[in-house]
XYZ file of C-alpha atoms in Angstrom:
467
model
C 74.923 -126.123 41.696
C 75.354 -127.415 45.247
C 74.103 -130.914 45.969
C 71.246 -131.471 48.444
C 71.544 -133.459 51.666
C 68.976 -134.369 54.313
C 70.138 -133.651 57.865
C 69.119 -134.630 61.344
C 70.626 -134.415 64.774
C 70.316 -136.277 68.108
C 71.434 -134.678 71.343
C 72.153 -136.260 74.744
C 74.104 -135.257 77.775
C 77.058 -137.344 76.690
C 76.402 -137.909 72.990
C 75.865 -135.882 69.873
C 75.047 -137.186 66.350
C 74.799 -135.333 63.109
C 73.557 -137.573 60.253
C 73.420 -136.471 56.640
C 72.073 -138.327 53.544
C 72.645 -137.231 49.993
C 69.387 -136.788 48.043
C 70.894 -138.170 44.822
C 72.461 -141.337 46.106
C 71.087 -142.018 49.614
C 74.687 -142.192 50.947
C 74.715 -141.467 54.697
C 77.507 -139.916 56.787
C 77.417 -139.909 60.570
C 79.439 -137.416 62.637
C 79.553 -138.074 66.354
C 80.840 -136.468 69.536
C 81.277 -138.295 72.861
C 83.943 -138.762 75.556
C 87.232 -139.608 73.854
C 85.787 -138.817 70.432
C 85.863 -135.090 69.626
C 83.665 -133.599 66.873
C 85.264 -133.461 63.475
C 84.552 -129.771 63.115
C 86.409 -129.578 59.776
C 84.123 -132.250 58.310
C 81.027 -130.523 59.683
C 82.058 -127.157 58.267
C 82.779 -128.741 54.900
C 79.421 -130.601 54.894
C 77.371 -127.518 55.789
C 79.203 -125.142 53.556
C 79.327 -127.265 50.387
C 75.690 -128.457 50.310
C 72.040 -127.379 50.419
C 70.810 -128.893 53.641
C 67.167 -130.058 53.978
C 65.615 -130.776 57.321
C 62.374 -130.780 59.308
C 62.219 -128.005 61.888
C 65.881 -127.698 61.181
C 66.139 -123.825 61.179
C 64.833 -123.783 64.703
C 66.487 -126.873 66.133
C 69.131 -128.713 64.097
C 70.917 -125.681 62.627
C 71.341 -123.802 65.971
C 72.563 -127.077 67.555
C 75.201 -127.524 64.787
C 76.222 -123.858 65.077
C 76.657 -124.342 68.876
C 78.646 -127.547 68.350
C 80.998 -125.736 65.967
C 81.318 -122.920 68.504
C 82.849 -125.326 71.006
C 79.791 -126.494 72.986
C 80.447 -129.855 74.699
C 77.796 -132.521 75.066
C 76.452 -131.090 78.307
C 76.040 -127.532 76.933
C 74.501 -128.919 73.728
C 71.980 -130.817 75.856
C 71.182 -127.623 77.805
C 70.610 -125.727 74.534
C 68.466 -128.597 73.180
C 66.302 -128.557 76.304
C 65.909 -124.708 76.132
C 64.761 -124.905 72.504
C 62.244 -127.632 73.127
C 60.891 -126.366 76.402
C 60.590 -122.609 75.609
C 59.441 -122.953 71.969
C 61.399 -119.738 71.345
C 61.719 -118.233 67.885
C 64.848 -118.906 65.825
C 66.054 -115.336 66.383
C 65.533 -115.569 70.177
C 67.483 -118.846 70.289
C 70.531 -117.261 68.735
C 70.291 -114.100 70.814
C 69.829 -115.767 74.184
C 72.706 -118.265 73.515
C 75.056 -115.665 72.120
C 75.506 -117.619 68.897
C 76.039 -116.096 65.491
C 73.849 -117.265 62.622
C 75.720 -118.914 59.826
C 75.195 -118.221 56.169
C 74.397 -121.725 55.183
C 72.157 -122.752 52.396
C 69.189 -124.418 54.094
C 65.639 -125.589 53.491
C 63.308 -126.310 56.347
C 60.212 -128.370 55.352
C 58.110 -127.683 58.421
C 56.424 -124.489 57.031
C 56.141 -125.821 53.479
C 54.265 -128.926 54.704
C 50.456 -128.821 54.705
C 48.933 -128.331 58.179
C 50.913 -128.532 61.396
C 51.999 -132.063 62.179
C 55.017 -133.953 63.387
C 57.456 -135.676 61.082
C 56.111 -139.009 62.273
C 52.589 -138.087 61.313
C 53.728 -136.971 57.859
C 55.528 -140.266 57.586
C 52.369 -142.146 58.306
C 50.474 -140.260 55.704
C 53.217 -140.972 53.155
C 53.246 -144.689 54.098
C 56.933 -144.601 55.318
C 58.141 -148.214 55.737
C 59.434 -147.544 59.279
C 58.138 -145.001 61.763
C 59.903 -145.134 65.154
C 59.644 -143.122 68.299
C 62.799 -142.004 70.073
C 64.135 -145.401 71.413
C 66.044 -143.942 74.367
C 64.751 -141.407 76.932
C 65.986 -137.877 76.323
C 67.625 -137.606 79.748
C 69.470 -140.934 79.557
C 73.234 -141.473 79.270
C 74.295 -143.266 76.108
C 76.265 -146.508 76.169
C 78.550 -147.541 73.256
C 75.903 -150.032 72.210
C 73.147 -147.454 72.203
C 75.084 -145.189 69.827
C 74.381 -147.492 66.937
C 70.723 -147.693 68.007
C 70.510 -143.822 67.666
C 72.298 -143.961 64.361
C 69.604 -146.386 63.061
C 66.809 -144.195 64.509
C 68.293 -141.098 62.890
C 68.499 -142.929 59.535
C 64.760 -143.658 59.723
C 64.093 -139.906 60.251
C 66.287 -139.100 57.252
C 64.296 -141.561 55.108
C 61.037 -140.044 56.312
C 62.272 -136.492 55.656
C 63.289 -137.634 52.155
C 59.809 -138.950 51.502
C 58.281 -135.676 52.693
C 60.788 -133.668 50.536
C 59.781 -135.629 47.403
C 56.124 -135.133 48.101
C 56.669 -131.347 48.388
C 58.854 -130.987 45.305
C 56.240 -128.846 43.391
C 55.946 -126.483 46.334
C 59.716 -126.318 46.758
C 60.259 -125.697 43.089
C 57.801 -122.886 43.179
C 59.624 -121.366 46.195
C 62.896 -121.632 44.392
C 61.372 -119.772 41.427
C 60.076 -117.101 43.712
C 63.361 -116.812 45.514
C 65.108 -116.090 42.234
C 62.431 -113.630 41.160
C 62.224 -111.600 44.338
C 65.788 -112.103 45.579
C 64.580 -113.159 49.039
C 65.103 -116.720 50.414
C 61.537 -118.058 50.477
C 62.285 -121.749 50.372
C 61.448 -122.471 53.963
C 58.397 -120.262 54.333
C 54.718 -121.041 54.243
C 52.509 -119.418 51.584
C 51.327 -116.789 54.004
C 54.923 -116.027 55.145
C 55.965 -115.712 51.467
C 53.189 -113.181 50.745
C 54.150 -111.082 53.765
C 57.899 -111.126 52.937
C 57.391 -110.322 49.225
C 54.865 -107.544 49.802
C 57.063 -105.930 52.458
C 60.159 -106.177 50.159
C 58.351 -104.825 47.076
C 56.804 -101.950 49.045
C 60.281 -101.081 50.237
C 61.431 -100.856 46.663
C 58.527 -98.540 45.897
C 58.652 -96.292 48.948
C 62.190 -96.687 50.294
C 60.670 -97.399 53.746
C 60.572 -100.553 55.769
C 57.046 -101.689 56.550
C 56.151 -101.467 60.267
C 53.426 -103.467 61.978
C 50.342 -101.280 62.372
C 49.392 -100.050 65.811
C 45.890 -101.437 66.353
C 44.578 -101.184 69.903
C 42.755 -104.200 71.335
C 39.677 -102.079 72.096
C 39.500 -100.453 68.720
C 36.211 -100.845 66.820
C 35.522 -100.966 63.069
C 32.625 -99.950 60.864
C 31.621 -101.539 57.635
C 31.256 -98.931 54.905
C 28.412 -99.228 52.403
C 30.139 -100.331 49.143
C 27.267 -98.788 47.118
C 26.887 -101.847 44.933
C 24.533 -103.911 47.040
C 20.714 -103.858 46.485
C 18.151 -106.241 47.836
C 14.444 -106.808 47.327
C 13.374 -108.587 50.527
C 12.949 -106.846 53.916
C 15.175 -109.429 55.707
C 18.151 -108.823 53.501
C 17.680 -105.057 53.489
C 17.509 -105.094 57.297
C 20.728 -107.197 57.497
C 22.508 -104.690 55.247
C 21.392 -101.763 57.406
C 22.322 -103.559 60.594
C 25.750 -104.474 59.365
C 26.435 -100.871 58.324
C 25.312 -99.647 61.792
C 27.323 -102.299 63.683
C 30.640 -101.599 65.487
C 32.779 -104.655 64.975
C 35.253 -105.516 67.752
C 38.447 -107.609 68.081
C 38.802 -110.810 70.061
C 41.645 -111.701 72.378
C 43.741 -112.977 69.472
C 43.259 -109.738 67.500
C 40.820 -111.345 65.130
C 37.513 -109.701 64.161
C 34.515 -111.045 66.032
C 31.071 -111.540 64.598
C 28.269 -109.832 66.536
C 25.933 -112.216 68.328
C 22.907 -111.205 66.347
C 24.629 -112.018 63.127
C 25.927 -115.357 64.411
C 22.378 -116.364 65.199
C 20.783 -114.899 62.019
C 19.723 -117.612 59.608
C 19.033 -115.938 56.245
C 16.148 -117.643 54.412
C 15.769 -117.202 50.625
C 13.041 -119.299 49.033
C 13.127 -121.778 51.874
C 16.893 -122.351 51.734
C 19.065 -121.233 54.657
C 22.368 -119.313 54.667
C 24.638 -118.072 57.398
C 27.134 -115.271 57.292
C 30.563 -115.309 59.095
C 33.907 -113.520 59.251
C 35.272 -116.290 56.970
C 32.472 -116.158 54.388
C 28.905 -117.074 53.510
C 27.782 -120.632 53.559
C 24.559 -122.473 52.834
C 23.138 -124.866 55.415
C 22.092 -127.855 53.298
C 22.425 -131.450 54.639
C 22.689 -134.778 52.795
C 21.593 -133.818 49.328
C 22.000 -135.418 45.956
C 21.264 -133.636 42.641
C 21.475 -135.050 39.108
C 21.125 -132.874 36.103
C 19.756 -135.510 33.757
C 18.392 -134.431 30.401
C 15.877 -131.867 31.595
C 17.915 -129.758 33.920
C 21.271 -127.992 34.145
C 23.535 -127.858 37.202
C 26.228 -125.162 37.091
C 28.730 -123.776 39.567
C 29.190 -120.074 39.223
C 32.305 -118.721 41.085
C 33.576 -115.226 41.537
C 36.967 -114.908 39.878
C 39.588 -113.743 42.417
C 36.779 -112.461 44.622
C 38.776 -110.850 47.469
C 41.344 -109.174 45.172
C 38.504 -107.918 43.031
C 36.774 -106.338 46.067
C 39.985 -104.801 47.271
C 40.685 -103.182 43.977
C 37.158 -102.253 43.241
C 36.739 -100.468 46.557
C 40.326 -99.184 46.721
C 40.908 -100.351 50.259
C 44.337 -100.967 51.684
C 45.997 -101.523 55.048
C 46.377 -98.168 56.866
C 50.159 -98.670 57.207
C 50.564 -99.024 53.445
C 48.052 -96.798 51.625
C 48.173 -96.166 47.871
C 51.545 -97.966 47.325
C 49.892 -101.276 48.410
C 47.069 -100.785 45.935
C 49.519 -100.024 43.106
C 51.536 -103.124 43.944
C 48.449 -105.306 44.424
C 46.849 -104.212 41.098
C 50.168 -105.013 39.276
C 50.307 -108.522 40.875
C 46.680 -109.262 39.867
C 47.159 -107.912 36.356
C 50.375 -109.906 35.880
C 48.728 -113.097 37.058
C 45.806 -112.660 34.613
C 48.213 -112.005 31.788
C 50.325 -115.144 32.749
C 47.254 -117.319 32.818
C 46.185 -116.049 29.422
C 49.571 -116.883 27.813
C 49.759 -120.257 29.584
C 52.721 -119.380 31.849
C 51.613 -121.550 34.812
C 54.861 -120.989 36.744
C 54.390 -117.221 36.963
C 50.612 -117.567 37.350
C 51.075 -119.931 40.363
C 53.808 -117.691 41.821
C 51.481 -114.654 41.835
C 48.555 -116.719 43.047
C 50.493 -117.470 46.244
C 50.918 -113.743 46.870
C 47.244 -112.908 46.090
C 45.582 -115.734 48.035
C 47.952 -115.951 51.011
C 48.283 -112.296 51.681
C 44.627 -112.246 52.498
C 45.055 -114.549 55.498
C 47.712 -112.217 56.926
C 45.294 -109.279 57.037
C 43.674 -111.025 60.006
C 46.871 -111.822 62.009
C 47.872 -109.335 64.623
C 51.443 -110.549 64.419
C 51.776 -109.707 60.726
C 53.102 -106.628 58.996
C 49.914 -106.898 56.872
C 47.518 -106.883 59.796
C 44.417 -104.930 58.580
C 41.120 -105.755 60.382
C 39.339 -102.944 58.557
C 40.354 -104.393 55.159
C 39.360 -107.906 56.247
C 35.949 -106.720 57.432
C 35.186 -104.645 54.294
C 36.291 -107.455 51.984
C 34.640 -110.489 53.588
C 31.332 -108.684 54.364
C 31.071 -107.213 50.852
C 31.727 -110.664 49.283
C 28.930 -112.203 51.327
C 26.407 -109.468 50.644
C 27.216 -109.603 46.950
C 26.649 -113.379 46.871
C 23.373 -113.017 48.704
C 22.322 -110.430 46.078
C 23.028 -112.986 43.326
C 21.251 -115.744 45.232
C 18.180 -113.555 45.750
C 18.036 -112.710 42.028
C 18.403 -116.333 40.986
C 15.796 -117.637 43.336
C 13.389 -114.798 42.421
C 13.591 -115.962 38.760
C 12.917 -119.624 39.744
C 16.502 -120.845 39.558
C 17.325 -122.912 42.617
C 20.581 -122.389 44.505
C 21.640 -125.808 45.753
C 24.783 -124.714 47.588
C 26.750 -121.524 48.344
C 30.138 -121.237 49.973
C 32.500 -118.134 50.230
C 32.876 -117.213 46.618
C 30.374 -119.217 44.551
C 26.891 -120.695 44.084
C 25.572 -123.858 42.438
C 22.526 -123.183 40.264
C 19.894 -125.767 39.286
C 16.928 -125.397 36.920
C 15.324 -126.657 33.783
C 17.190 -126.120 30.569
C 14.780 -123.540 29.304
C 15.915 -121.352 32.215
C 19.618 -121.462 31.229
C 19.577 -118.243 29.174
C 17.833 -116.473 32.101
C 20.461 -117.741 34.549
C 23.229 -116.359 32.356
C 21.434 -113.011 31.990
C 21.030 -112.652 35.738
C 24.760 -113.468 36.210
C 25.709 -110.938 33.635
C 23.609 -108.177 35.087
C 25.075 -108.993 38.566
C 28.603 -108.685 37.037
C 27.690 -105.219 35.633
C 26.318 -104.119 38.979
C 29.244 -105.266 41.112
C 32.186 -105.143 38.588
C 33.113 -108.728 39.689
C 33.393 -111.478 37.126
C 32.027 -115.051 37.264
C 33.397 -118.281 35.854
C 31.326 -121.432 35.541
C 31.699 -125.177 35.855
C 29.045 -127.508 34.506
C 28.168 -130.513 36.734
C 26.153 -133.609 35.933
C 25.857 -134.690 39.640
C 26.369 -133.218 43.052
C 26.352 -135.220 46.314
C 27.055 -133.536 49.671
C 26.951 -134.292 53.279
C 27.088 -130.558 53.984
C 28.613 -127.439 52.352
C 32.125 -128.433 53.239
C 31.920 -132.121 52.362
C 30.878 -132.916 48.857
C 31.676 -134.638 45.543
C 30.693 -133.111 42.218
C 30.927 -134.835 38.827
C 31.688 -132.420 35.954
C 30.136 -133.007 32.579
C 33.476 -134.023 31.196
C 33.608 -136.844 33.905
C 36.202 -135.166 36.141
C 35.589 -135.125 39.846
C 35.726 -132.156 42.158
C 35.506 -132.717 45.914
C 36.063 -131.347 49.345
C 36.231 -132.831 52.859
């Protein structure tokens, strides 16, 4: 097994530095190039070939720079490439193509996509309480004196230490990606969850069909209709009217290729027993503000969530991206079934692996740049989920069970203990009508600023929170 090293580079018009630190021992090696000091290409080749390299934005910056240095670029040409990468924000493939460089088959892990959110290395360092966070000490267009070389070596070491901290904090995610890389025989270690889902589904569909997946041709002025799923029934005129309006609506795409919500639905506040709810492309949410509920001895407080709501809707309605068809449904059903089986037998590694594919693929259905782009699937899934939850809310409130909060795939129910059996009966009947399954979590207390910022205390004393 190759040892892992953290790498970082600094590039100036008359100076180049490659720093590498071993993960195991913290030993650092610095390889420099400046006038009168040629690059030790043999050492660089050995370093890159014999180790697994870990960096931050390294696939798009450090690795192409190192490839160029080995290809004979002097300091001036390296600086030109560096400026091009930074100023154009080009993709990795475009960088290699425009510079005429050949990609090297090195074993690399880039942490930038694995990291949560989109932030700079310095910001991640701050969140991880790095002992030293330092901005670039010398202007990028400066010439470097002999004394300043050591200053850059010290600066680069700080970045290595921060990258090491980030790497350690991401070990569970990296381990999961290593497991998935071995399972699917695709290098997934430097990919985000959504990128993993896209790569794996495309690869697995190729195994099934023998055809490479192509991005669907969706015109910017194309419209989409929501199809009646035949499982939604309401009692109140307002909800029945919303259902009919949604079915009659022609949904359009925004400039970014994402589905847009019609103005009437954006403004529509749905009122059920005095409580307000709002629909959206992302999901249903309740509109409560600053509330505190305590179950005490007389009441129960229970969170009922739809198990794997979006996958359940996709499979129940047999909807698939138009560029994939039935092979997608066969693959998707297998992934969902395998995850359920893994959870039952306590195989968390496989269960978490498959969860990444299930959850993250859904986000790609709304991205016009993705092979999985499928606005019609996103529309059918999200709207059905919201209408189904509204149906559950209406039934609970009609029986005298208060819904204290609702968000995307679940509701929080509150009532006196003598209503608990009725609550479960309504939930069971709803499961029969929709074919979706609910799981529940008992709370003793719930305190919320709004639907996206809350703390809930479970009856076992554990805390659940958001925001």
